[in-house]
XYZ file of C-alpha atoms in Angstrom:
718
model
C 140.895 36.405 25.323
C 137.412 37.633 25.149
C 136.420 41.073 23.704
C 134.059 43.135 25.859
C 132.541 44.275 22.737
C 131.035 40.859 21.953
C 130.145 39.941 25.522
C 128.642 43.357 26.444
C 125.905 43.197 23.868
C 122.859 45.167 24.486
C 124.439 48.097 26.350
C 124.798 46.186 29.586
C 127.785 47.258 31.829
C 129.832 44.870 33.995
C 133.381 44.270 35.497
C 136.010 43.373 33.141
C 138.891 41.244 34.829
C 141.812 39.150 33.958
C 141.732 37.532 30.421
C 139.495 40.177 28.826
C 139.971 42.929 26.487
C 138.089 46.390 26.311
C 137.817 48.043 23.090
C 136.841 51.750 23.550
C 137.271 54.789 20.979
C 140.503 52.818 19.391
C 142.085 51.876 22.478
C 142.501 48.157 23.223
C 142.819 47.456 26.953
C 144.031 44.168 28.216
C 143.148 42.970 31.320
C 140.974 46.238 32.421
C 140.035 45.575 35.949
C 137.436 48.076 35.657
C 133.797 48.533 34.755
C 132.565 49.231 31.247
C 129.433 49.516 29.213
C 127.122 52.157 27.585
C 125.404 55.034 29.277
C 123.529 54.026 32.280
C 122.110 56.755 34.724
C 120.742 56.083 38.158
C 121.222 58.533 40.898
C 120.825 62.064 40.219
C 120.863 61.734 36.552
C 124.438 60.335 36.465
C 126.351 57.079 36.475
C 126.335 55.309 39.751
C 129.972 54.221 39.406
C 132.794 56.792 38.954
C 135.190 54.134 37.521
C 132.764 53.241 34.806
C 133.814 53.558 31.490
C 130.914 54.819 29.125
C 131.988 54.096 25.642
C 129.475 56.472 24.182
C 131.271 59.531 25.551
C 133.717 61.418 23.207
C 137.545 60.941 23.626
C 139.784 63.529 22.031
C 143.733 63.750 21.852
C 145.683 66.608 22.854
C 149.061 67.280 24.344
C 147.701 69.165 27.355
C 144.587 69.512 29.397
C 143.164 71.056 32.595
C 143.736 69.363 35.997
C 141.324 67.014 37.737
C 138.849 67.832 40.372
C 139.395 66.303 43.820
C 136.681 63.521 43.169
C 136.991 62.713 39.860
C 134.465 60.628 37.677
C 135.090 59.036 34.412
C 131.820 60.366 33.054
C 132.566 63.998 34.034
C 136.251 64.233 32.678
C 136.642 66.118 29.389
C 137.018 64.222 26.184
C 140.757 65.008 26.322
C 141.158 63.969 29.876
C 139.351 60.536 28.796
C 142.155 60.179 26.087
C 144.935 60.466 28.816
C 143.029 57.957 31.133
C 142.371 55.564 28.353
C 145.978 55.912 27.034
C 147.079 55.044 30.490
C 145.025 52.084 30.810
C 146.121 50.676 27.643
C 149.632 50.436 28.783
C 150.871 47.936 31.184
C 150.248 50.469 34.166
C 153.812 50.086 35.482
C 153.979 53.850 35.378
C 151.892 56.072 37.107
C 149.541 58.590 35.210
C 150.223 62.314 35.034
C 147.732 63.066 38.076
C 146.727 60.845 40.983
C 143.114 61.587 39.974
C 143.564 59.243 36.992
C 144.956 56.666 39.497
C 141.813 57.059 41.712
C 139.280 56.620 38.974
C 140.935 53.114 38.375
C 141.109 52.462 42.326
C 137.560 53.340 42.691
C 136.604 50.151 40.299
C 138.865 48.059 42.566
C 137.015 49.182 45.631
C 133.471 48.450 44.276
C 134.657 44.918 42.929
C 135.896 43.970 46.365
C 133.369 45.778 48.689
C 130.145 45.500 46.777
C 130.627 42.688 44.292
C 132.643 40.778 46.886
C 134.661 39.022 44.234
C 138.370 38.727 43.167
C 139.658 39.407 46.485
C 143.071 37.974 45.754
C 143.383 39.794 42.711
C 142.137 43.222 44.258
C 144.574 42.790 47.124
C 147.504 42.223 44.713
C 146.585 45.000 42.538
C 145.813 47.556 45.345
C 149.255 46.656 47.016
C 151.086 46.886 43.608
C 149.634 50.210 43.072
C 150.590 51.465 46.480
C 154.229 50.188 46.083
C 154.548 51.935 42.594
C 152.891 55.064 43.750
C 155.395 55.246 46.758
C 158.392 54.564 44.670
C 157.616 56.776 41.704
C 156.250 59.658 43.464
C 157.850 60.353 46.805
C 157.419 64.159 46.389
C 154.014 64.060 44.856
C 151.143 65.378 46.967
C 149.946 61.876 46.927
C 149.684 60.949 50.730
C 145.841 60.692 50.015
C 146.273 57.681 47.559
C 148.705 56.053 49.986
C 146.301 56.421 53.065
C 143.397 55.153 51.119
C 145.289 52.245 50.029
C 146.642 51.301 53.423
C 143.322 51.476 54.962
C 141.576 49.505 52.151
C 143.948 46.412 52.461
C 143.706 46.290 56.079
C 139.867 46.517 55.890
C 140.025 43.490 53.536
C 142.019 41.572 55.831
C 139.319 42.445 58.637
C 136.638 41.470 56.308
C 137.784 38.503 54.847
C 140.584 37.057 56.929
C 140.369 33.591 55.346
C 141.569 34.862 52.111
C 145.021 35.961 53.190
C 148.007 33.948 54.688
C 150.768 34.799 56.903
C 153.165 35.926 54.369
C 150.390 38.280 53.116
C 150.166 39.908 56.609
C 153.797 40.116 57.157
C 154.196 41.956 53.584
C 151.461 44.543 54.601
C 153.030 44.969 57.985
C 156.170 45.963 56.447
C 154.390 48.343 53.880
C 152.643 50.253 56.665
C 154.454 53.269 57.579
C 152.031 54.372 60.357
C 149.512 52.617 62.304
C 145.816 53.410 63.255
C 143.373 51.947 65.448
C 141.890 50.320 62.616
C 144.725 48.758 61.064
C 146.281 47.516 64.335
C 142.759 45.973 65.210
C 142.440 44.220 61.706
C 146.024 42.756 62.170
C 145.257 41.594 65.434
C 142.094 40.038 64.624
C 143.623 38.090 61.900
C 146.098 36.305 64.312
C 143.322 35.939 66.796
C 140.829 34.435 64.213
C 143.625 32.065 63.069
C 144.652 31.198 66.464
C 148.247 32.155 65.242
C 151.038 32.676 67.581
C 152.017 36.373 67.365
C 155.456 36.687 65.456
C 158.305 38.909 66.760
C 157.825 41.322 63.784
C 154.216 41.891 64.794
C 154.993 42.114 68.534
C 157.576 44.832 67.745
C 154.835 47.031 66.113
C 152.699 46.473 69.245
C 155.582 47.568 71.659
C 156.489 50.569 69.394
C 153.060 51.943 69.724
C 152.712 51.396 73.438
C 153.403 54.590 75.792
C 154.841 52.143 78.198
C 157.937 51.811 75.776
C 160.746 54.061 76.451
C 161.783 56.503 73.727
C 165.464 56.500 73.186
C 168.198 57.924 70.636
C 169.554 53.976 70.874
C 166.587 53.004 68.773
C 167.444 55.501 65.913
C 171.152 55.049 66.074
C 171.271 51.104 65.960
C 167.772 50.310 64.762
C 168.619 46.987 62.987
C 170.561 45.619 66.118
C 167.676 46.938 68.269
C 164.822 44.808 66.218
C 167.260 41.795 66.148
C 167.670 41.823 69.795
C 163.895 42.540 70.503
C 163.210 39.382 68.496
C 165.621 37.164 70.109
C 164.472 38.364 73.580
C 160.622 38.005 72.456
C 161.266 34.538 71.317
C 163.527 33.527 74.116
C 160.460 34.277 76.328
C 157.435 33.346 74.634
C 158.820 30.606 72.118
C 156.773 30.523 68.880
C 154.869 33.641 69.973
C 151.998 34.770 72.047
C 148.696 33.299 71.580
C 145.988 35.947 71.598
C 142.931 35.953 74.047
C 140.169 38.240 72.972
C 137.765 40.339 74.976
C 134.040 39.540 75.047
C 133.390 43.085 73.483
C 134.348 43.113 69.694
C 136.467 45.752 68.195
C 135.365 47.613 64.888
C 137.266 48.198 61.795
C 136.138 50.899 59.455
C 136.712 52.229 56.034
C 135.495 55.251 54.295
C 135.960 54.517 50.436
C 137.757 56.927 48.144
C 134.692 56.752 45.686
C 132.046 59.027 46.220
C 129.397 56.436 44.983
C 130.094 54.184 48.033
C 129.162 54.530 51.576
C 131.513 54.248 54.691
C 131.673 50.663 56.025
C 132.258 49.250 59.498
C 132.562 45.534 60.600
C 133.282 44.076 63.902
C 136.245 41.652 64.530
C 137.713 39.758 67.343
C 139.286 42.313 70.037
C 142.678 41.150 71.482
C 143.486 44.822 72.458
C 140.460 44.443 74.876
C 142.615 42.144 76.978
C 145.538 44.604 77.501
C 147.192 42.548 80.383
C 148.517 39.941 77.828
C 150.606 42.460 76.214
C 152.514 43.766 79.253
C 155.642 41.864 78.565
C 156.183 43.543 75.131
C 157.195 47.021 76.356
C 159.294 45.429 79.137
C 161.227 43.326 76.619
C 161.608 46.749 74.692
C 162.932 48.654 77.838
C 165.140 45.755 78.703
C 166.878 46.106 75.188
C 167.787 49.806 75.274
C 170.377 49.936 78.199
C 171.972 46.752 76.552
C 172.680 48.565 73.381
C 173.445 51.783 74.721
C 177.258 51.226 74.928
C 176.902 50.264 71.152
C 174.968 53.181 70.383
C 177.601 55.367 71.917
C 180.436 53.736 69.721
C 178.186 54.381 66.665
C 177.986 58.126 67.467
C 181.951 58.063 67.615
C 182.541 60.028 70.582
C 181.044 60.878 74.132
C 179.478 63.892 75.504
C 179.289 64.997 79.072
C 175.747 65.044 80.804
C 173.922 68.027 79.708
C 171.029 70.153 81.439
C 167.743 70.433 79.462
C 168.755 73.891 78.503
C 172.133 72.978 77.379
C 170.702 70.133 75.311
C 168.347 72.511 73.521
C 171.188 74.695 72.773
C 173.052 72.182 70.819
C 172.721 72.308 67.012
C 170.059 69.951 65.773
C 172.609 67.725 64.075
C 173.974 67.035 67.535
C 170.890 66.728 69.313
C 169.682 63.641 67.229
C 172.725 61.986 68.751
C 172.489 62.802 72.311
C 169.868 61.459 74.767
C 167.513 64.356 76.191
C 168.131 64.891 79.774
C 164.476 64.489 80.780
C 163.584 61.730 78.595
C 163.481 58.961 81.467
C 161.502 61.231 83.875
C 158.943 62.242 81.024
C 158.784 58.463 80.210
C 158.158 57.535 83.843
C 155.500 60.158 84.267
C 153.569 59.008 81.272
C 153.949 55.458 82.164
C 152.254 56.274 85.655
C 149.342 58.046 83.730
C 148.750 54.948 81.231
C 145.350 53.194 81.816
C 144.603 49.523 81.181
C 143.623 50.152 77.559
C 147.019 51.864 76.828
C 145.563 55.449 76.878
C 147.264 58.250 78.512
C 145.649 61.110 80.653
C 147.356 63.511 82.871
C 146.950 67.229 84.114
C 149.356 69.553 82.400
C 150.633 70.358 86.002
C 152.456 67.144 86.234
C 154.743 67.915 83.342
C 154.942 71.672 84.607
C 156.230 70.552 87.717
C 158.842 68.301 86.268
C 160.096 71.544 84.421
C 160.028 73.441 88.030
C 157.109 75.750 86.756
C 155.581 77.312 89.819
C 151.669 76.555 90.402
C 149.438 79.225 88.974
C 145.760 79.033 87.781
C 146.767 79.350 84.274
C 150.143 78.896 82.567
C 151.577 81.413 80.259
C 151.684 80.501 76.463
C 155.465 80.278 76.868
C 155.158 77.875 79.596
C 152.475 75.833 77.683
C 154.891 75.795 74.609
C 157.664 74.616 76.738
C 155.613 71.610 78.013
C 154.652 70.442 74.513
C 158.395 70.871 73.287
C 159.866 68.914 76.338
C 157.406 66.051 75.663
C 158.676 66.008 71.978
C 162.219 66.012 72.979
C 161.452 63.008 75.117
C 159.986 61.222 72.119
C 156.290 61.818 72.960
C 153.643 64.026 71.317
C 151.000 65.662 73.526
C 147.364 66.777 72.569
C 146.426 69.374 72.721
C 149.740 70.722 71.714
C 150.126 74.550 72.640
C 152.278 75.166 69.780
C 149.516 74.184 67.529
C 146.546 75.561 69.235
C 148.054 78.913 70.364
C 146.065 78.296 73.556
C 147.405 78.362 77.164
C 146.839 75.442 79.629
C 144.956 75.670 82.697
C 146.988 74.271 85.706
C 145.255 70.911 85.729
C 143.806 70.709 82.200
C 143.622 67.133 80.981
C 146.127 66.299 78.203
C 147.101 63.117 76.629
C 150.404 61.690 75.115
C 151.426 59.034 72.570
C 154.686 57.853 71.055
C 156.202 60.041 68.320
C 156.603 56.927 65.922
C 154.954 58.839 62.833
C 156.605 60.611 59.951
C 155.729 64.043 58.915
C 155.436 67.373 61.028
C 151.997 68.709 61.719
C 150.780 71.720 59.840
C 149.546 74.264 62.360
C 146.749 75.586 60.309
C 145.561 72.451 58.685
C 145.619 70.380 61.766
C 144.051 73.185 63.800
C 140.963 73.125 61.614
C 140.685 69.299 61.596
C 140.834 69.320 65.418
C 138.137 72.194 65.519
C 135.745 70.009 63.437
C 136.385 66.949 65.547
C 135.442 68.708 68.599
C 132.078 69.875 67.175
C 131.721 66.496 65.494
C 132.085 64.826 69.023
C 128.715 66.521 69.797
C 127.146 64.766 66.824
C 128.728 61.329 67.674
C 127.232 61.405 71.126
C 124.062 62.717 70.053
C 121.865 60.295 72.192
C 124.110 60.625 75.300
C 126.573 57.825 74.151
C 129.047 57.964 71.580
C 128.214 55.818 68.765
C 131.658 54.046 67.531
C 130.544 53.738 64.044
C 129.456 57.325 63.888
C 132.517 58.617 65.451
C 134.577 56.376 62.952
C 132.895 58.027 60.043
C 133.350 61.493 61.321
C 137.387 61.026 61.986
C 137.666 59.293 58.495
C 135.925 62.132 56.740
C 137.999 64.750 58.617
C 141.168 62.721 57.767
C 140.416 62.699 54.140
C 139.003 66.092 53.794
C 141.813 68.100 55.562
C 144.493 65.767 53.980
C 146.110 65.013 57.320
C 149.549 63.288 57.185
C 150.443 60.183 59.261
C 151.488 62.228 62.358
C 148.247 64.469 62.077
C 146.058 61.343 62.030
C 147.640 60.041 65.266
C 147.119 63.421 66.891
C 143.506 63.498 65.941
C 143.005 59.767 67.320
C 144.704 60.939 70.592
C 142.578 63.977 70.730
C 139.441 61.695 70.243
C 140.734 59.428 73.014
C 140.965 62.592 75.307
C 137.423 64.066 74.440
C 135.737 60.658 74.875
C 137.026 60.876 78.455
C 136.602 64.742 79.168
C 133.890 65.762 76.634
C 134.201 68.660 74.265
C 133.350 72.227 75.238
C 131.329 73.224 72.279
C 130.000 76.391 73.872
C 133.509 77.810 74.432
C 134.682 76.824 71.075
C 131.719 78.143 69.461
C 132.207 81.581 71.152
C 136.019 81.682 69.832
C 134.885 80.830 66.379
C 132.346 83.677 66.415
C 135.094 86.106 67.359
C 137.689 85.211 64.735
C 135.726 83.982 61.671
C 134.691 86.224 58.907
C 130.953 87.009 58.274
C 130.025 83.773 56.574
C 132.646 81.608 58.299
C 130.231 79.963 60.943
C 127.434 79.483 58.384
C 130.052 77.703 56.292
C 131.127 75.600 59.261
C 127.531 74.759 59.978
C 126.832 73.507 56.542
C 129.995 71.291 56.722
C 128.722 69.845 60.107
C 125.418 68.836 58.370
C 127.421 66.955 55.671
C 129.541 65.353 58.235
C 126.492 64.194 60.251
C 124.644 63.066 56.936
C 127.790 61.373 55.267
C 125.859 57.989 55.359
C 122.743 59.747 53.555
C 120.499 60.109 56.639
C 120.409 62.289 59.877
C 118.849 60.708 62.858
C 116.584 62.525 65.123
C 119.490 62.545 67.870
C 121.921 63.787 65.376
C 119.430 66.417 64.349
C 119.288 67.519 68.139
C 123.110 67.698 68.145
C 123.178 69.823 65.105
C 120.802 72.296 66.847
C 123.348 72.590 69.599
C 126.213 73.202 67.358
C 124.310 75.721 65.328
C 123.473 77.476 68.728
C 126.916 77.415 69.813
C 128.062 79.052 66.473
C 125.468 81.816 66.759
C 123.469 80.504 63.695
C 119.532 80.768 63.746
C 117.787 77.514 63.982
C 115.799 78.284 60.626
C 119.295 78.257 58.860
C 119.716 74.568 59.887
C 116.365 73.815 58.499
C 117.130 75.681 55.412
C 120.300 73.681 54.859
C 118.414 70.460 55.461
C 115.959 71.411 52.833
C 118.585 72.258 50.462
C 120.183 68.795 50.959
C 117.094 66.752 50.784
C 116.757 64.683 47.779
C 114.044 65.620 45.132
C 111.408 63.414 43.555
C 113.518 62.542 40.635
C 116.731 61.665 42.891
C 115.579 58.314 43.631
C 117.387 55.368 42.154
C 115.874 53.669 39.259
C 116.469 50.385 37.649
C 117.611 50.989 34.031
C 118.027 47.353 33.034
C 117.975 44.093 35.047
C 121.086 41.785 34.881
C 120.738 38.831 32.717
C 122.258 35.417 34.458
C 123.379 34.277 31.050
C 125.850 37.406 30.410
C 129.474 36.710 31.529
C 130.379 39.153 34.495
C 128.212 40.626 37.138
C 125.970 43.485 37.181
C 126.277 46.357 39.588
C 123.813 45.481 42.461
C 120.828 47.652 43.166
C 121.094 50.063 46.129
C 120.023 48.898 49.658
C 116.760 49.954 51.126
C 116.436 53.475 52.774
C 117.509 53.897 56.391
C 115.153 55.879 58.748
C 115.510 59.422 59.508
C 115.951 62.788 57.461
C 117.108 61.777 54.258
C 119.847 63.454 52.257
C 121.047 63.779 48.697
C 124.380 62.036 48.856
C 125.583 63.705 45.688
C 125.173 67.172 47.343
C 126.628 65.845 50.601
C 129.700 64.972 48.680
C 129.912 68.410 47.037
C 129.750 70.156 50.576
C 132.433 67.863 51.733
C 134.719 68.685 48.784
C 134.771 72.272 50.295
C 136.489 70.964 53.194
C 139.923 72.432 51.753
C 138.425 75.886 51.801
C 136.997 75.337 55.196
C 140.395 74.265 56.432
C 141.956 77.271 55.035
C 139.376 79.466 56.819
C 139.645 77.613 60.141
C 143.382 77.661 59.866
C 143.321 81.597 59.743
C 140.895 81.546 62.718
C 142.594 78.892 65.161
C 146.004 80.404 64.465
C 145.145 83.578 66.359
C 147.146 83.324 69.400
C 145.501 82.924 72.942
C 144.287 86.386 73.830
C 140.826 85.330 75.186
C 138.702 87.930 76.973
C 137.093 86.696 80.272
C 133.885 84.705 80.561
C 131.783 87.566 80.958
C 132.873 89.180 77.706
C 132.426 85.901 75.894
C 129.197 85.372 77.083
C 128.198 88.752 75.842
C 129.642 87.953 72.715
C 127.505 84.798 72.504
C 124.295 86.757 73.115
C 124.774 89.423 70.670
C 125.644 86.959 67.991
C 122.957 84.665 68.639
C 120.240 87.238 68.773
C 121.290 89.660 66.127
C 122.761 87.832 62.986
C 119.469 87.213 60.922
C 118.638 90.976 61.186
C 122.103 92.078 60.529
C 122.376 89.812 57.443
C 118.837 91.087 56.233
C 119.929 94.585 56.337
C 123.106 93.752 54.505
C 121.184 91.906 51.740
C 118.621 94.816 51.330
C 121.614 97.371 50.960
C 123.428 94.944 48.376
C 120.262 94.432 46.497
C 119.359 98.047 46.314
C 122.966 99.022 45.180
C 123.641 96.108 42.692
C 120.295 94.437 41.621
C 119.530 96.852 38.770
C 122.757 95.774 36.957
C 122.145 92.098 37.671
C 120.050 89.490 35.582
C 116.686 88.739 37.182
C 116.605 86.489 40.202
C 120.687 86.402 40.894
C 120.722 85.908 44.960
C 121.216 89.401 46.505
C 123.784 88.278 48.862
C 125.996 87.099 46.034
C 125.473 90.186 43.935
C 128.793 91.839 44.280
C 130.638 88.783 43.672
C 128.506 87.813 40.745
C 129.148 91.224 38.921
C 132.983 90.961 39.585
C 133.463 87.289 38.756
C 131.490 87.420 35.389
C 133.611 90.347 34.419
C 136.252 87.807 33.037
C 136.029 84.555 31.128
C 138.650 82.733 33.301
C 140.181 83.039 36.811
C 142.980 81.314 38.348
C 141.618 79.421 41.292
C 143.848 81.232 43.805
C 142.536 84.631 42.321
C 138.812 83.505 42.527
C 139.421 82.381 46.099
C 140.830 85.879 47.086
C 137.907 87.693 45.078
C 135.277 85.399 46.938
C 136.828 86.246 50.169
C 136.916 90.079 49.445
C 133.087 89.850 49.181
C 132.703 87.740 52.276
C 132.015 84.423 50.812
C 133.515 80.899 50.457
C 134.049 80.246 46.651
C 132.717 76.685 46.531
C 129.361 77.721 48.212
C 129.033 80.907 46.208
C 129.753 79.020 42.735
C 127.008 76.323 43.877
C 124.558 79.125 44.521
C 125.076 81.137 41.516
C 124.820 77.786 39.465
C 121.386 77.109 41.214
C 120.198 80.414 39.642
C 121.742 79.518 36.361
C 120.206 76.067 36.003
C 116.823 77.665 36.939
C 117.105 80.733 34.744
C 119.613 79.642 31.885
C 118.969 75.911 31.706
C 122.749 75.170 32.533
C 125.334 76.013 34.744
C 127.241 79.349 34.418
C 130.563 78.683 36.404
C 132.875 75.749 36.066
C 135.398 74.659 38.671
C 138.107 72.884 36.869
C 140.389 72.451 39.640
C 143.208 75.050 39.218
C 141.059 77.201 36.993
C 137.340 78.676 37.114
C 135.649 79.285 33.820
C 132.644 81.545 33.283
C 130.379 81.170 30.356
C 129.892 84.605 29.730
C 127.895 84.167 26.638
C 125.035 82.812 28.429
C 124.686 86.393 30.061
C 124.378 88.268 26.722
C 120.599 87.978 26.215
C 119.588 87.593 30.189
C 117.517 90.781 30.003
C 114.802 88.934 28.156
C 114.563 86.093 30.565
């Protein structure tokens, strides 16, 4: 094996793969599969690659250390955290590190190697799949859905990007390992078969049938699942022989991936689109539906006992253990209704009144909340989820309000608050995606990906978000009405924080176009925010003169390995500081808590005239009211403050600097008492500290907030 110390002379950094050894701070790491070198700065005075092992940084052994932040970078770890990470790398890596954050640092390097260097595809696919399986087996209860989601999306993106690198057995393995399917993963899988002119095997046909709203939901599938799969495969092969040869639409499909690494931009590629020719898949739900009655007798035997036909009310009164074994009385009528409402592309849209009539609810302009929740519950019992779901939104349906439905084939119950916040941001984000009057698919894919990641959605919630997206593409998003609701229920700084997040969502790729800027202005107006606040946020996020990428050292052809390539040319539009944008996106967790509280308020909306009055008041007066509030705060607290501390954060500054350390949950509560979001307040105070003290004052260590109070001892002389 070749040592990285000998081949990496001169301080260059590069990828270290199979057959190499990395020596760093006493550790010998075999087959590192990561980037390493000495200090190399580019963007914003920091390393451009979060997985890069900078050998000049200190490493210290300890038994315990603080938790990692949400987006960890090797360079930003404490010496103790670097020890833990290097110690894990030096093992055979068959056991998980103590936190998923360490796993992500390693994973960032795999992403860059495949997506930027475009090298070692086979190695990267194998390693990413190994990590996914290991993580799934060793941490079923760890809050690690995020890692599973990234790995799955990454693997399917690689399939779409380099289909020639993978064989049928690779695809079969990935299909078996995919617990839930997204539009992107399904498009990638079908594009592989279409591109290879490979007949669709029964196991892939089963996935397509399972995802179709035309396939009946039945207790039979749960009770005798193995036999159902076998019968489906036999019927499919009997009808189509070796399998269906796919035809593709003239219009290509898109597959997107938003890297876990904060140093890489979202990526989208175009692939062949078999789903665009939906007629070729009609046989699959038919085969599926034919299998259900033929296995019903076996299913009854498996249940060991019979039960007379029940009314919906009697079925709902059964204990949960018995319910799961008995077909819901309205399953077939609901299925038939949804089938009638499914378009050629497989998307469902129907008025709420159709389901209401099925349950014999009398026509009225607007359903009660109880009736609306009954509609959602009935669809669920029949094996479908509907969106929007009145149980999650707390909102009543209009009689003819459009809703959509999808098969409930995903694990994980939706969290009312978390998903409510994500859906709210999607509705606002749709305004940005259709900024030029036509929805940009790539832009929308980036927005949805960011929301899924930021709000930590589970598989079921992701599918809900896709369903809501499909509905909004047809019906549009009523941003004005949503903005009025948010103004009513959010705390003082709430709408400002959402506006700031929307700027980050629009600028996740580092640029905001003129059309997106116009859409942001509409969103700000709907939220009752002044126009100058949007400009101030853009100014805050603009890169400074020193933020430009610089070339520190050119790669040498003779050196073994590949240098990290230079950044691409600048896109046109309002340029943004991507590091700051990623910091704003990291506040999504706090925004989700705030939105959760707002969106969980039950439906008690005033009439349209009152809403309009609220919009007018909030639109005209907030800047004046805020100015008066800041003047009062400054007059009361400024004499006790160091010079230049932002007046609006004065009260929180005094309170939080009274102690050296805060548990994060307590610091969150303290910030809310003063009407602020914690992350935004820390950022503002640290901006002041960098300017006045030369360094930051408050450190966010994940589960703990630390204040360097010694810096304040002599601030009177500043």
